[in-house]
Amino acid sequence: MKLNYKLYPFQNPNPNQQSIGDMIILHGLFGSLKNWVTVAKFLSEFGNVYTLDARNHGDSPHSDEHSIPLMSQDLEEFILQNHIKSPLLLGHSMGGLVGMYFDLTHPGILKKLIIQDISPRSYPFAYDNEINSMSFPLDGFSSRNQIDSEMAKFVPDTFIRQFLQMSLERNENGLYRWKLNVTGLNHARRVFDDVFDLNQTSETKVLFLLGGNSEYIKNTDFDIMDRMFPNNQKITIQGGGHYIHFTHQEEYLKILKNWLDKN
């Protein structure tokens, strides 16, 4: 599948700064490349940055099939089509699972991995409220505020609603629609089940960047990370949750810079 993407070319005010190479950013479930503008612009001071829309997200094609292996195939196709050599990959949540799966099944392709707040294991599809908040008919709604009020019946958290609404668009006729393939994602409820072979290992250098208050990381995950990706470093942002690239952006970017400068 040919994915939609945006390229942020390498730009650094220091003429002596050399590019570290190409970087790819993979967003999480219900996200899009629009969620990563600030991070991508920041990282473009180190090299070319490609932000991708996963299948069934953003402006990438919709499909009845949605799985980590298929998204890994999409990533391979993207890398080959764009002649990208030894990229560094940053993946958040679902994007992190895709990045780790790709690395384990395509050894030697990725130069480095940055995995945000996810572990190489199975996760439940615990997103009924989010799916329901995007499943009611949008006919008759004349403003985002009206849609937001209806969504709040399912998702009380304003931050999450605003995150979801980044995939809400209005066409030239004034009608709203979801760019997400909500039905397709709802049917892919086993997308995070039994993805990884826990006997697989990778020597790729990995930074696990975690939220201290995240519900996605358990103490037992550290052993899994060490077993499958022994060449890793873990950095936890205290007080952070799953979206530390938004909520703790200054600290997040500082950590990325320090890690890239040293690695």
Short mmCIF file of C-alpha atoms in Angstrom, two decimals:
data_model
loop_
_atom_site.label_atom_id
_atom_site.label_comp_id
_atom_site.label_asym_id
_atom_site.label_seq_id
_atom_site.Cartn_x
_atom_site.Cartn_y
_atom_site.Cartn_z
CA MET A 1 0.00 0.00 0.00
CA LYS A 2 1.35 3.41 -0.95
CA LEU A 3 1.25 5.58 2.17
CA ASN A 4 0.74 9.32 2.41
CA TYR A 5 3.74 11.09 3.87
CA LYS A 6 5.39 14.45 4.43
CA LEU A 7 9.11 15.15 4.12
CA TYR A 8 10.89 17.63 6.39
CA PRO A 9 14.28 18.17 4.69
CA PHE A 10 17.45 18.42 6.73
CA GLN A 11 17.96 22.01 7.84
CA ASN A 12 20.37 23.20 10.49
CA PRO A 13 21.48 26.79 11.17
CA ASN A 14 24.99 25.50 11.85
CA PRO A 15 26.68 25.03 8.45
CA ASN A 16 29.12 22.57 10.01
CA GLN A 17 26.35 20.25 11.25
CA GLN A 18 26.19 17.07 9.20
CA SER A 19 23.07 14.99 8.71
CA ILE A 20 22.82 11.80 10.75
CA GLY A 21 20.71 10.27 7.97
CA ASP A 22 17.03 9.75 7.28
CA MET A 23 14.39 9.40 9.99
CA ILE A 24 10.86 8.00 9.86
CA ILE A 25 8.06 8.77 12.33
CA LEU A 26 5.13 6.38 12.80
CA HIS A 27 2.08 7.63 14.71
CA GLY A 28 -0.23 5.66 17.00
CA LEU A 29 -3.79 4.38 16.68
CA PHE A 30 -6.30 7.09 15.65
CA GLY A 31 -3.40 9.47 14.96
CA SER A 32 -1.85 10.87 11.79
CA LEU A 33 1.26 12.62 10.59
CA LYS A 34 -0.36 15.90 11.65
CA ASN A 35 0.31 14.93 15.29
CA TRP A 36 4.07 15.05 14.71
CA VAL A 37 4.74 18.42 13.07
CA THR A 38 6.66 19.93 15.99
CA VAL A 39 8.75 16.83 16.63
CA ALA A 40 9.48 16.41 12.91
CA LYS A 41 10.61 20.02 12.53
CA PHE A 42 12.85 19.61 15.57
CA LEU A 43 14.38 16.39 14.27
CA SER A 44 14.95 17.91 10.82
CA GLU A 45 17.92 19.72 12.39
CA PHE A 46 19.55 16.26 12.52
CA GLY A 47 18.51 14.83 9.12
CA ASN A 48 15.66 14.31 6.68
CA VAL A 49 12.42 13.38 8.47
CA TYR A 50 9.54 11.47 6.91
CA THR A 51 6.21 11.44 8.76
CA LEU A 52 3.79 8.75 7.56
CA ASP A 53 0.04 8.19 7.69
CA ALA A 54 -0.60 4.52 8.47
CA ARG A 55 -3.18 2.63 6.43
CA ASN A 56 -6.73 3.57 7.51
CA HIS A 57 -5.41 6.85 8.96
CA GLY A 58 -4.92 10.37 7.66
CA ASP A 59 -4.69 10.60 3.88
CA SER A 60 -3.44 7.05 3.36
CA PRO A 61 -5.72 4.50 1.66
CA HIS A 62 -8.38 2.60 3.57
CA SER A 63 -8.40 -1.18 3.74
CA ASP A 64 -10.57 -3.89 5.26
CA GLU A 65 -7.36 -5.39 6.67
CA HIS A 66 -5.45 -3.76 9.51
CA SER A 67 -2.61 -5.55 11.29
CA ILE A 68 0.93 -4.97 12.53
CA PRO A 69 2.44 -7.32 9.88
CA LEU A 70 0.56 -5.50 7.09
CA MET A 71 1.68 -2.11 8.37
CA SER A 72 5.22 -3.49 8.48
CA GLN A 73 4.85 -4.45 4.82
CA ASP A 74 3.61 -0.94 4.08
CA LEU A 75 6.70 0.46 5.81
CA GLU A 76 9.00 -1.81 3.78
CA GLU A 77 7.30 -0.64 0.58
CA PHE A 78 7.73 3.00 1.61
CA ILE A 79 11.43 2.56 2.38
CA LEU A 80 12.06 0.83 -0.95
CA GLN A 81 10.02 3.30 -3.01
CA ASN A 82 11.82 6.29 -1.51
CA HIS A 83 15.29 4.69 -1.64
CA ILE A 84 15.87 5.25 2.06
CA LYS A 85 19.01 3.67 3.49
CA SER A 86 19.46 2.69 7.16
CA PRO A 87 16.81 4.98 8.64
CA LEU A 88 16.29 5.80 12.27
CA LEU A 89 12.68 5.06 13.17
CA LEU A 90 10.59 6.74 15.88
CA GLY A 91 7.34 4.94 16.63
CA HIS A 92 4.63 5.82 19.13
CA SER A 93 2.20 3.20 20.46
CA MET A 94 0.86 1.33 17.41
CA GLY A 95 3.68 2.88 15.39
CA GLY A 96 6.16 1.60 17.95
CA LEU A 97 4.77 -1.91 17.61
CA VAL A 98 5.12 -1.66 13.84
CA GLY A 99 8.69 -0.40 14.20
CA MET A 100 9.73 -3.20 16.55
CA TYR A 101 8.03 -5.87 14.44
CA PHE A 102 9.69 -4.52 11.29
CA ASP A 103 13.09 -4.50 12.95
CA LEU A 104 12.73 -8.06 14.23
CA THR A 105 11.58 -9.36 10.83
CA HIS A 106 13.94 -7.19 8.72
CA PRO A 107 17.24 -7.32 10.62
CA GLY A 108 19.87 -4.80 9.63
CA ILE A 109 17.53 -2.38 7.83
CA LEU A 110 17.01 0.13 10.64
CA LYS A 111 19.97 2.01 12.08
CA LYS A 112 18.29 2.89 15.38
CA LEU A 113 14.88 2.74 17.02
CA ILE A 114 13.11 5.19 19.32
CA ILE A 115 10.03 3.53 20.82
CA GLN A 116 7.58 5.71 22.70
CA ASP A 117 5.57 4.20 25.53
CA ILE A 118 4.89 0.71 24.24
CA SER A 119 6.36 -2.75 24.80
CA PRO A 120 6.82 -5.70 22.38
CA ARG A 121 3.88 -7.74 23.65
CA SER A 122 0.14 -8.18 23.15
CA TYR A 123 -2.28 -5.43 24.14
CA PRO A 124 -6.09 -5.51 24.43
CA PHE A 125 -8.18 -3.41 22.06
CA ALA A 126 -9.59 -1.19 24.81
CA TYR A 127 -10.97 1.57 22.62
CA ASP A 128 -14.72 1.03 22.59
CA ASN A 129 -15.40 4.55 23.83
CA GLU A 130 -13.20 6.12 21.17
CA ILE A 131 -14.81 4.02 18.42
CA ASN A 132 -18.32 4.87 19.67
CA SER A 133 -17.47 8.57 19.81
CA MET A 134 -16.71 8.47 16.08
CA SER A 135 -19.49 6.11 14.98
CA PHE A 136 -22.63 8.24 15.22
CA PRO A 137 -23.93 9.83 11.97
CA LEU A 138 -22.49 13.28 11.31
CA ASP A 139 -25.43 14.41 9.18
CA GLY A 140 -27.08 17.46 10.65
CA PHE A 141 -24.06 18.68 12.63
CA SER A 142 -23.11 22.19 11.60
CA SER A 143 -20.12 22.80 13.87
CA ARG A 144 -17.23 21.04 15.56
CA ASN A 145 -18.61 22.17 18.92
CA GLN A 146 -21.81 20.23 18.30
CA ILE A 147 -19.86 17.12 17.34
CA ASP A 148 -17.59 17.56 20.36
CA SER A 149 -20.60 17.72 22.69
CA GLU A 150 -21.92 14.44 21.27
CA MET A 151 -18.48 12.82 21.49
CA ALA A 152 -18.22 13.85 25.14
CA LYS A 153 -21.02 11.39 25.93
CA PHE A 154 -18.53 8.62 25.14
CA VAL A 155 -15.14 10.23 25.83
CA PRO A 156 -15.18 12.72 28.73
CA ASP A 157 -11.45 13.50 28.38
CA THR A 158 -11.11 16.74 26.41
CA PHE A 159 -7.53 15.99 25.41
CA ILE A 160 -8.47 12.66 23.84
CA ARG A 161 -11.43 14.21 21.99
CA GLN A 162 -9.21 16.95 20.59
CA PHE A 163 -6.69 14.30 19.54
CA LEU A 164 -9.40 12.33 17.72
CA GLN A 165 -10.81 15.45 16.10
CA MET A 166 -7.52 16.08 14.33
CA SER A 167 -8.88 13.43 11.93
CA LEU A 168 -12.22 15.21 11.49
CA GLU A 169 -12.58 17.25 8.32
CA ARG A 170 -15.24 19.29 6.57
CA ASN A 171 -15.70 19.07 2.80
CA GLU A 172 -16.58 21.82 0.36
CA ASN A 173 -20.29 21.13 0.90
CA GLY A 174 -19.96 21.81 4.61
CA LEU A 175 -20.36 18.15 5.61
CA TYR A 176 -18.15 16.56 8.22
CA ARG A 177 -16.44 13.19 7.88
CA TRP A 178 -13.78 11.12 9.60
CA LYS A 179 -10.57 10.60 7.66
CA LEU A 180 -10.02 7.54 9.82
CA ASN A 181 -11.51 4.26 8.61
CA VAL A 182 -13.53 3.92 11.81
CA THR A 183 -15.42 0.82 10.68
CA GLY A 184 -12.27 -0.90 9.50
CA LEU A 185 -10.43 -0.18 12.74
CA ASN A 186 -13.41 -1.39 14.76
CA HIS A 187 -13.24 -4.70 12.91
CA ALA A 188 -9.51 -5.04 13.61
CA ARG A 189 -9.88 -5.79 17.29
CA ARG A 190 -7.08 -8.36 17.31
CA VAL A 191 -4.57 -5.95 15.81
CA PHE A 192 -2.44 -5.98 18.98
CA ASP A 193 -2.83 -9.69 19.82
CA ASP A 194 0.00 -12.23 19.48
CA VAL A 195 2.13 -9.98 17.29
CA PHE A 196 5.56 -10.91 18.61
CA ASP A 197 7.58 -14.09 18.82
CA LEU A 198 9.19 -13.60 22.22
CA ASN A 199 12.13 -15.77 21.13
CA GLN A 200 13.18 -13.21 18.53
CA THR A 201 15.92 -10.72 19.37
CA SER A 202 17.45 -7.67 17.73
CA GLU A 203 20.83 -5.98 18.16
CA THR A 204 19.50 -2.62 16.97
CA LYS A 205 20.22 0.25 19.34
CA VAL A 206 16.90 1.23 20.94
CA LEU A 207 15.70 4.09 23.13
CA PHE A 208 12.52 3.27 25.04
CA LEU A 209 11.05 6.66 25.98
CA LEU A 210 8.33 6.07 28.55
CA GLY A 211 5.70 7.95 30.52
CA GLY A 212 6.02 7.48 34.28
CA ASN A 213 2.24 7.40 34.75
CA SER A 214 1.45 5.48 31.57
CA GLU A 215 -1.05 2.62 31.67
CA TYR A 216 0.72 1.03 28.69
CA ILE A 217 3.88 0.03 30.55
CA LYS A 218 4.11 -2.56 33.35
CA ASN A 219 7.13 -3.50 35.44
CA THR A 220 7.22 -6.87 33.67
CA ASP A 221 7.69 -5.07 30.34
CA PHE A 222 11.27 -4.15 31.21
CA ASP A 223 12.33 -7.79 31.13
CA ILE A 224 10.63 -8.26 27.75
CA MET A 225 12.40 -5.18 26.35
CA ASP A 226 15.77 -6.40 27.60
CA ARG A 227 15.28 -9.90 26.25
CA MET A 228 14.14 -8.89 22.77
CA PHE A 229 16.16 -5.68 22.40
CA PRO A 230 19.22 -6.13 24.64
CA ASN A 231 20.97 -3.04 23.19
CA ASN A 232 18.48 -0.63 24.73
CA GLN A 233 18.26 2.38 27.01
CA LYS A 234 15.12 3.29 28.93
CA ILE A 235 14.28 6.85 29.89
CA THR A 236 11.12 7.64 31.85
CA ILE A 237 9.52 11.08 31.93
CA GLN A 238 8.09 11.33 35.43
CA GLY A 239 4.45 12.35 35.56
CA GLY A 240 4.02 11.68 31.86
CA GLY A 241 1.39 9.50 30.27
CA HIS A 242 1.04 8.00 26.82
CA TYR A 243 1.30 11.28 24.90
CA ILE A 244 4.55 12.70 26.32
CA HIS A 245 5.46 14.23 22.94
CA PHE A 246 2.52 16.61 23.58
CA THR A 247 2.22 16.91 27.34
CA HIS A 248 5.93 17.03 28.20
CA GLN A 249 7.24 18.32 24.90
CA GLU A 250 10.18 20.40 26.15
CA GLU A 251 11.61 17.54 28.20
CA TYR A 252 10.81 15.06 25.43
CA LEU A 253 12.72 17.02 22.79
CA LYS A 254 15.65 17.56 25.12
CA ILE A 255 15.90 13.80 25.69
CA LEU A 256 15.80 13.15 21.95
CA LYS A 257 18.57 15.67 21.32
CA ASN A 258 20.81 14.28 24.05
CA TRP A 259 20.31 10.70 22.87
CA LEU A 260 20.94 11.55 19.22
CA ASP A 261 24.03 13.61 20.09
CA LYS A 262 25.49 10.66 22.02
CA ASN A 263 24.39 7.87 19.71
#
